[in-house]
Short mmCIF file of C-alpha atoms and ligand atoms in Angstrom, two decimals:
data_model
loop_
_atom_site.label_atom_id
_atom_site.label_comp_id
_atom_site.label_asym_id
_atom_site.label_seq_id
_atom_site.Cartn_x
_atom_site.Cartn_y
_atom_site.Cartn_z
CA MET I 21 -77.68 47.65 2.22
CA ALA I 22 -74.80 45.70 0.64
CA GLU I 23 -75.49 43.04 -1.92
CA GLU I 24 -74.63 40.02 0.09
CA LYS I 25 -75.24 37.17 -2.18
CA GLN I 26 -72.21 36.66 -4.43
CA GLN I 27 -72.64 35.67 -8.17
CA ARG I 28 -72.48 31.75 -8.09
CA ALA I 29 -69.92 30.23 -10.29
CA LYS I 30 -71.49 28.36 -13.29
CA VAL I 31 -70.89 24.52 -13.81
CA LEU I 32 -71.77 22.66 -16.79
CA CYS I 33 -72.45 18.91 -16.29
CA VAL I 34 -72.72 16.66 -19.45
CA ASP I 35 -73.61 13.03 -19.20
CA ASP I 36 -75.85 10.63 -21.28
CA GLU I 37 -77.47 9.29 -18.22
CA PRO I 38 -80.33 11.33 -16.79
CA GLY I 39 -79.56 9.79 -13.28
CA VAL I 40 -76.15 11.16 -13.18
CA LEU I 41 -77.20 14.50 -14.14
CA GLN I 42 -80.09 14.59 -11.52
CA SER I 43 -77.42 13.53 -8.70
CA LEU I 44 -74.91 16.09 -9.70
CA THR I 45 -77.37 18.86 -9.92
CA ARG I 46 -78.66 18.01 -6.37
CA LEU I 47 -75.12 17.88 -5.17
CA LEU I 48 -74.06 21.16 -6.66
CA LYS I 49 -76.87 23.39 -6.99
CA LYS I 50 -76.44 24.81 -3.47
CA ASP I 51 -72.99 26.17 -4.24
CA PHE I 52 -73.12 26.73 -7.91
CA GLU I 53 -75.26 27.66 -11.00
CA VAL I 54 -75.76 24.31 -12.48
CA TYR I 55 -76.27 23.63 -16.21
CA THR I 56 -76.86 20.22 -17.73
CA ALA I 57 -76.64 18.46 -21.21
CA ALA I 58 -77.33 15.11 -22.30
CA SER I 59 -74.73 14.97 -24.89
CA ALA I 60 -71.51 16.52 -25.91
CA GLU I 61 -73.32 18.41 -28.94
CA ASP I 62 -75.97 19.81 -26.54
CA GLY I 63 -73.12 20.75 -24.04
CA LEU I 64 -71.59 22.80 -26.83
CA LYS I 65 -74.80 24.52 -27.43
CA VAL I 66 -74.86 25.65 -23.76
CA LEU I 67 -71.41 26.95 -24.00
CA GLU I 68 -72.30 29.12 -27.06
CA ASP I 69 -74.56 31.16 -24.55
CA GLN I 70 -72.61 31.06 -21.42
CA ALA I 71 -69.18 32.27 -22.22
CA ASP I 72 -68.43 32.75 -18.58
CA MET I 73 -68.64 29.09 -17.70
CA ALA I 74 -66.45 28.32 -14.79
CA VAL I 75 -66.16 24.41 -14.79
CA ILE I 76 -67.28 21.68 -17.04
CA VAL I 77 -67.99 18.28 -15.67
CA SER I 78 -68.15 15.75 -18.66
CA ASP I 79 -68.79 12.07 -18.92
CA TYR I 80 -66.35 10.05 -21.07
CA ARG I 81 -68.45 7.58 -22.56
CA MET I 82 -71.25 8.99 -24.58
CA PRO I 83 -72.90 8.60 -27.95
CA GLY I 84 -71.54 10.64 -30.48
CA MET I 85 -68.50 12.81 -29.21
CA ASN I 86 -66.77 11.38 -26.26
CA GLY I 87 -65.72 13.47 -23.36
CA ILE I 88 -62.36 14.17 -24.13
CA GLU I 89 -63.24 15.46 -27.80
CA PHE I 90 -65.90 17.44 -26.33
CA LEU I 91 -63.45 19.09 -24.07
CA LYS I 92 -61.07 19.92 -26.75
CA GLU I 93 -63.97 21.69 -28.56
CA ALA I 94 -65.00 23.37 -25.30
CA ARG I 95 -61.52 24.92 -25.00
CA SER I 96 -61.71 26.81 -28.10
CA MET I 97 -65.14 28.23 -27.09
CA THR I 98 -64.54 28.90 -23.45
CA PRO I 99 -60.83 28.64 -22.83
CA SER I 100 -60.75 29.73 -19.26
CA ALA I 101 -63.35 27.17 -17.97
CA ALA I 102 -61.80 24.45 -15.85
CA ARG I 103 -62.35 21.06 -17.92
CA THR I 104 -62.86 17.93 -15.89
CA ILE I 105 -63.93 14.36 -16.64
CA LEU I 106 -66.09 12.22 -14.46
CA SER I 107 -66.11 8.66 -15.57
CA GLY I 108 -66.07 5.01 -14.55
CA GLN I 109 -64.00 3.88 -17.33
CA ILE I 110 -61.52 5.61 -19.46
CA ASP I 111 -58.62 5.01 -22.19
CA ILE I 112 -55.74 5.76 -19.87
CA ASN I 113 -53.57 6.67 -22.72
CA GLU I 114 -56.05 9.10 -24.33
CA LEU I 115 -56.68 10.58 -20.73
CA SER I 116 -53.01 11.08 -20.01
CA GLU I 117 -52.37 12.71 -23.45
CA ALA I 118 -55.18 15.10 -22.82
CA ILE I 119 -53.98 16.06 -19.35
CA ASN I 120 -50.45 16.57 -20.85
CA LYS I 121 -51.98 18.82 -23.58
CA ALA I 122 -53.91 20.74 -20.99
CA GLU I 123 -56.99 19.67 -22.61
CA ILE I 124 -58.34 18.51 -19.35
CA HIS I 125 -57.49 19.63 -15.92
CA ARG I 126 -59.02 17.05 -13.59
CA PHE I 127 -60.38 13.58 -13.44
CA PHE I 128 -62.84 12.07 -11.16
CA LEU I 129 -64.02 8.47 -10.77
CA LYS I 130 -67.34 7.10 -10.87
CA PRO I 131 -69.08 6.35 -8.39
CA TRP I 132 -68.06 9.56 -6.49
CA GLU I 133 -68.03 10.67 -2.92
CA ASN I 134 -70.33 13.71 -2.65
CA ASP I 135 -68.24 15.81 -0.15
CA TYR I 136 -64.99 15.04 -2.15
CA LEU I 137 -66.50 15.93 -5.43
CA ARG I 138 -68.11 19.22 -4.21
CA LEU I 139 -64.72 20.32 -2.77
CA GLN I 140 -62.99 19.37 -6.14
CA ILE I 141 -65.36 21.50 -7.94
CA HIS I 142 -64.78 24.51 -5.74
CA GLU I 143 -60.96 23.89 -6.49
CA ALA I 144 -61.97 23.80 -10.17
CA VAL I 145 -63.36 27.20 -9.81
CA GLN I 146 -60.19 28.48 -8.51
CA THR I 147 -58.51 27.03 -11.48
CA HIS I 148 -60.95 28.86 -13.60
CA ILE I 149 -60.13 32.23 -11.85
CA ASN I 150 -56.43 31.62 -12.63
CA LEU I 151 -56.90 30.97 -16.09
CA SER I 152 -59.13 34.08 -16.45
CA GLU I 153 -56.58 36.28 -14.88
CA LYS I 154 -53.75 34.87 -17.12
CA SER I 155 -56.01 35.53 -20.24
CA HIS I 156 -57.01 38.95 -19.12
CA PHE I 157 -52.95 39.88 -18.68
CA GLN I 158 -52.33 38.18 -21.88
CA HIS I 159 -55.06 40.36 -23.53
CA LEU I 160 -53.62 43.61 -21.83
CA ALA I 161 -50.13 42.99 -23.08
CA ILE I 162 -51.17 42.79 -26.74
CA THR I 163 -53.88 45.47 -26.69
CA ASP I 164 -53.54 49.10 -27.39
CA PRO I 165 -55.30 51.07 -24.54
CA VAL I 166 -56.30 54.06 -26.56
CA THR I 167 -58.06 52.23 -29.53
CA GLY I 168 -58.57 48.67 -28.43
CA LEU I 169 -56.67 47.31 -31.43
CA THR I 170 -53.82 44.80 -30.95
CA ASN I 171 -50.64 46.72 -30.42
CA HIS I 172 -47.07 47.28 -32.13
CA ARG I 173 -45.76 44.23 -30.22
CA TYR I 174 -48.58 42.04 -31.43
CA PHE I 175 -48.12 43.08 -35.06
CA GLN I 176 -44.49 42.45 -35.11
CA ASP I 177 -45.03 39.00 -33.62
CA LEU I 178 -47.64 38.16 -36.00
CA LEU I 179 -45.77 39.43 -39.08
CA ARG I 180 -42.63 37.37 -38.13
CA GLU I 181 -44.59 34.25 -37.75
CA LYS I 182 -46.58 34.62 -40.93
CA ILE I 183 -43.27 35.20 -42.82
CA GLU I 184 -41.67 32.14 -41.03
CA GLU I 185 -44.51 29.95 -41.90
CA GLN I 186 -44.09 31.12 -45.74
CA THR I 187 -47.82 32.76 -45.86
CA PRO I 188 -47.91 35.12 -48.79
CA LEU I 189 -49.16 38.43 -47.44
CA ALA I 190 -49.66 42.10 -48.06
CA LEU I 191 -48.99 44.72 -45.43
CA LEU I 192 -50.53 48.13 -45.56
CA MET I 193 -49.37 51.07 -43.47
CA VAL I 194 -52.39 53.54 -42.89
CA ASP I 195 -51.51 56.87 -41.57
CA VAL I 196 -54.20 59.67 -40.72
CA ASP I 197 -53.79 62.96 -42.60
CA HIS I 198 -53.33 66.06 -40.67
CA PHE I 199 -53.92 64.40 -37.49
CA LYS I 200 -51.63 66.73 -35.49
CA SER I 201 -53.54 69.94 -36.56
CA PHE I 202 -56.92 68.07 -35.17
CA ASN I 203 -55.06 67.29 -31.91
CA ASP I 204 -53.76 71.00 -31.67
CA LYS I 205 -57.25 72.34 -32.36
CA TYR I 206 -59.33 70.22 -30.21
CA GLY I 207 -57.01 68.80 -27.59
CA HIS I 208 -55.72 65.28 -26.91
CA PRO I 209 -58.84 63.79 -25.48
CA GLU I 210 -60.72 64.61 -28.63
CA GLY I 211 -57.89 63.37 -30.44
CA ASP I 212 -57.95 60.03 -28.76
CA ARG I 213 -61.78 59.52 -29.37
CA LEU I 214 -61.00 60.37 -33.26
CA LEU I 215 -58.29 57.63 -33.34
CA ARG I 216 -60.71 55.17 -31.51
CA GLY I 217 -63.26 55.87 -34.10
CA ILE I 218 -60.77 55.56 -37.02
CA ALA I 219 -59.62 52.34 -35.65
CA SER I 220 -63.11 50.73 -35.30
CA THR I 221 -63.88 51.99 -38.85
CA ILE I 222 -60.72 50.37 -40.26
CA ASP I 223 -61.29 46.99 -38.18
CA ASN I 224 -64.91 46.87 -39.29
CA PHE I 225 -63.94 47.22 -42.89
CA ILE I 226 -61.07 44.65 -42.95
CA GLU I 227 -63.24 42.25 -40.93
CA GLN I 228 -61.90 38.71 -41.28
CA LYS I 229 -59.67 39.35 -44.23
CA GLY I 230 -56.77 40.41 -42.13
CA SER I 231 -55.39 42.03 -38.86
CA VAL I 232 -55.36 45.58 -37.85
CA SER I 233 -52.95 46.98 -35.13
CA ARG I 234 -52.12 50.45 -33.95
CA TYR I 235 -48.52 50.72 -35.36
CA GLY I 236 -47.85 53.98 -33.19
CA GLY I 237 -49.17 57.53 -33.11
CA GLU I 238 -51.87 57.82 -35.79
CA GLU I 239 -50.47 55.07 -37.78
CA PHE I 240 -52.13 51.76 -38.28
CA SER I 241 -50.70 48.38 -39.79
CA VAL I 242 -53.01 46.02 -41.64
CA LEU I 243 -51.71 42.42 -42.47
CA LEU I 244 -53.58 40.79 -45.11
CA PRO I 245 -52.65 37.03 -45.34
CA GLN I 246 -52.95 35.50 -48.89
CA PHE I 247 -53.11 38.99 -50.34
CA GLU I 248 -51.04 39.69 -53.46
CA LYS I 249 -50.04 43.21 -54.75
CA ARG I 250 -53.17 43.79 -56.92
CA GLN I 251 -55.70 42.63 -54.35
CA ALA I 252 -54.02 44.75 -51.77
CA MET I 253 -53.99 47.81 -53.87
CA GLU I 254 -57.80 47.29 -54.57
CA LEU I 255 -58.58 46.73 -50.89
CA ALA I 256 -56.41 49.83 -49.81
CA GLU I 257 -58.32 52.09 -52.31
CA GLN I 258 -61.68 50.78 -51.07
CA LEU I 259 -60.59 51.46 -47.46
CA ARG I 260 -59.24 55.07 -48.45
CA LEU I 261 -62.53 55.88 -50.11
CA HIS I 262 -64.66 54.55 -47.34
CA LEU I 263 -62.95 56.68 -44.71
CA ALA I 264 -63.00 59.92 -47.05
CA GLU I 265 -66.69 59.77 -47.67
CA ASN I 266 -68.01 58.53 -44.21
CA PRO I 267 -67.77 60.43 -41.01
CA VAL I 268 -65.79 58.79 -38.19
CA PRO I 269 -68.21 57.40 -35.58
CA GLY I 270 -67.54 58.25 -31.88
CA PRO I 271 -66.11 61.92 -31.54
CA GLY I 272 -68.04 64.55 -30.34
CA ARG I 273 -68.15 66.63 -33.51
CA GLU I 274 -68.87 65.05 -37.00
CA ALA I 275 -65.36 64.44 -38.25
CA TYR I 276 -64.30 63.59 -41.69
CA VAL I 277 -60.72 62.33 -41.99
CA THR I 278 -58.60 61.17 -44.97
CA VAL I 279 -55.72 58.68 -44.77
CA SER I 280 -52.46 58.06 -46.85
CA ILE I 281 -51.63 54.31 -47.40
CA GLY I 282 -48.44 52.46 -48.45
CA GLY I 283 -48.26 48.86 -49.00
CA ALA I 284 -45.72 46.14 -49.66
CA CYS I 285 -46.12 42.42 -50.15
CA PHE I 286 -44.19 39.07 -49.02
CA PRO I 287 -42.73 37.38 -50.98
CA GLU I 288 -42.88 39.66 -53.99
CA HIS I 289 -41.16 42.63 -52.48
CA THR I 290 -39.04 41.06 -49.94
CA ASP I 291 -38.52 38.15 -47.55
CA THR I 292 -37.72 39.92 -44.26
CA PRO I 293 -40.21 41.32 -41.87
CA GLN I 294 -38.29 44.58 -41.24
CA VAL I 295 -37.68 45.37 -44.86
CA LEU I 296 -41.33 44.73 -45.62
CA ILE I 297 -42.28 47.26 -43.01
CA GLN I 298 -39.43 49.66 -44.57
CA LEU I 299 -41.04 49.36 -47.93
CA ALA I 300 -44.48 49.84 -46.73
CA ASP I 301 -43.41 52.92 -44.86
CA ASP I 302 -41.55 54.40 -47.91
CA ALA I 303 -44.81 53.81 -50.16
CA LEU I 304 -46.72 55.70 -47.39
CA TYR I 305 -44.30 58.60 -47.49
CA LYS I 306 -44.63 58.46 -51.41
CA SER I 307 -48.53 58.87 -50.86
CA LYS I 308 -47.87 61.91 -48.54
CA GLY I 309 -45.65 63.38 -51.05
CA LEU I 310 -48.31 62.97 -53.71
CA GLY I 311 -50.67 65.15 -51.68
CA ARG I 312 -52.04 62.74 -49.14
CA ASN I 313 -55.51 60.94 -49.39
CA CYS I 314 -53.88 58.30 -51.72
CA THR I 315 -52.35 54.79 -51.98
CA SER I 316 -49.13 53.75 -53.19
CA ILE I 317 -47.63 50.10 -53.38
CA ALA I 318 -43.94 49.38 -53.38
CA GLU I 319 -42.44 48.75 -56.84
CA ALA I 320 -41.20 45.27 -57.58
CA SER I 321 -37.62 44.79 -56.71
MG1 MG V 415 -72.03 7.61 -20.48
#
């Protein structure tokens, strides 16, 4: 028998007046899964556990954080939740600024008319669906399907952005040694599994220190903001040893791989993104030439 009951959209209501929360719950619980919070701070705690919140209905005047401040915070936690304010009084300048900056999507006046509000919440759920789809496609556009890392395009954009903002950084190009022979021996599906394992190893190793992308083929790029030459060399060596000494997770067989790494720094070596990539690539080929499984950093110009 088909499951008839569709999963209901989640709605979070935040208001410092218990009576308002009770009325909203009574009104909305038939159509939606309703969560309540008596303050902005408690509302943020609810969102921590409910990443798929569809709609947030917030009061404006509350002790502590007000409704607009709360929804700004909420946007960074659950960007695809539709954000609405339900209030009797509001600073109209603050409201229009928040709407213009897309911090809030809708505004409703207290006291509200029940049927109207319920209909509006259904429409807000549709806003949420549209936002989710948009972020899904944005995610696809910057994600490498094989490894789940960010892709070449994302890397190029990020590098250009960082250099435009004058953020000092190091770029490491990391290439898997003898990958072609692994592919030839075990086939491409095994090769892809190996790449996924290497990608997650590098990503977990770099953590918050930088951004790892699949540059292409079996080559990864690692952008390390605020890293200068010596720190980049140290981290690259640690990464190289970590890979050489630990089996790659995921593939059907226990696989050990080595990588060759080349690095270059902005602004130390160059101030153009394309030259930085070229210098890191040259250093990578130097590592290959030295017999692989080693790290080289560009010479100071
Ligand atoms: Mg209030």
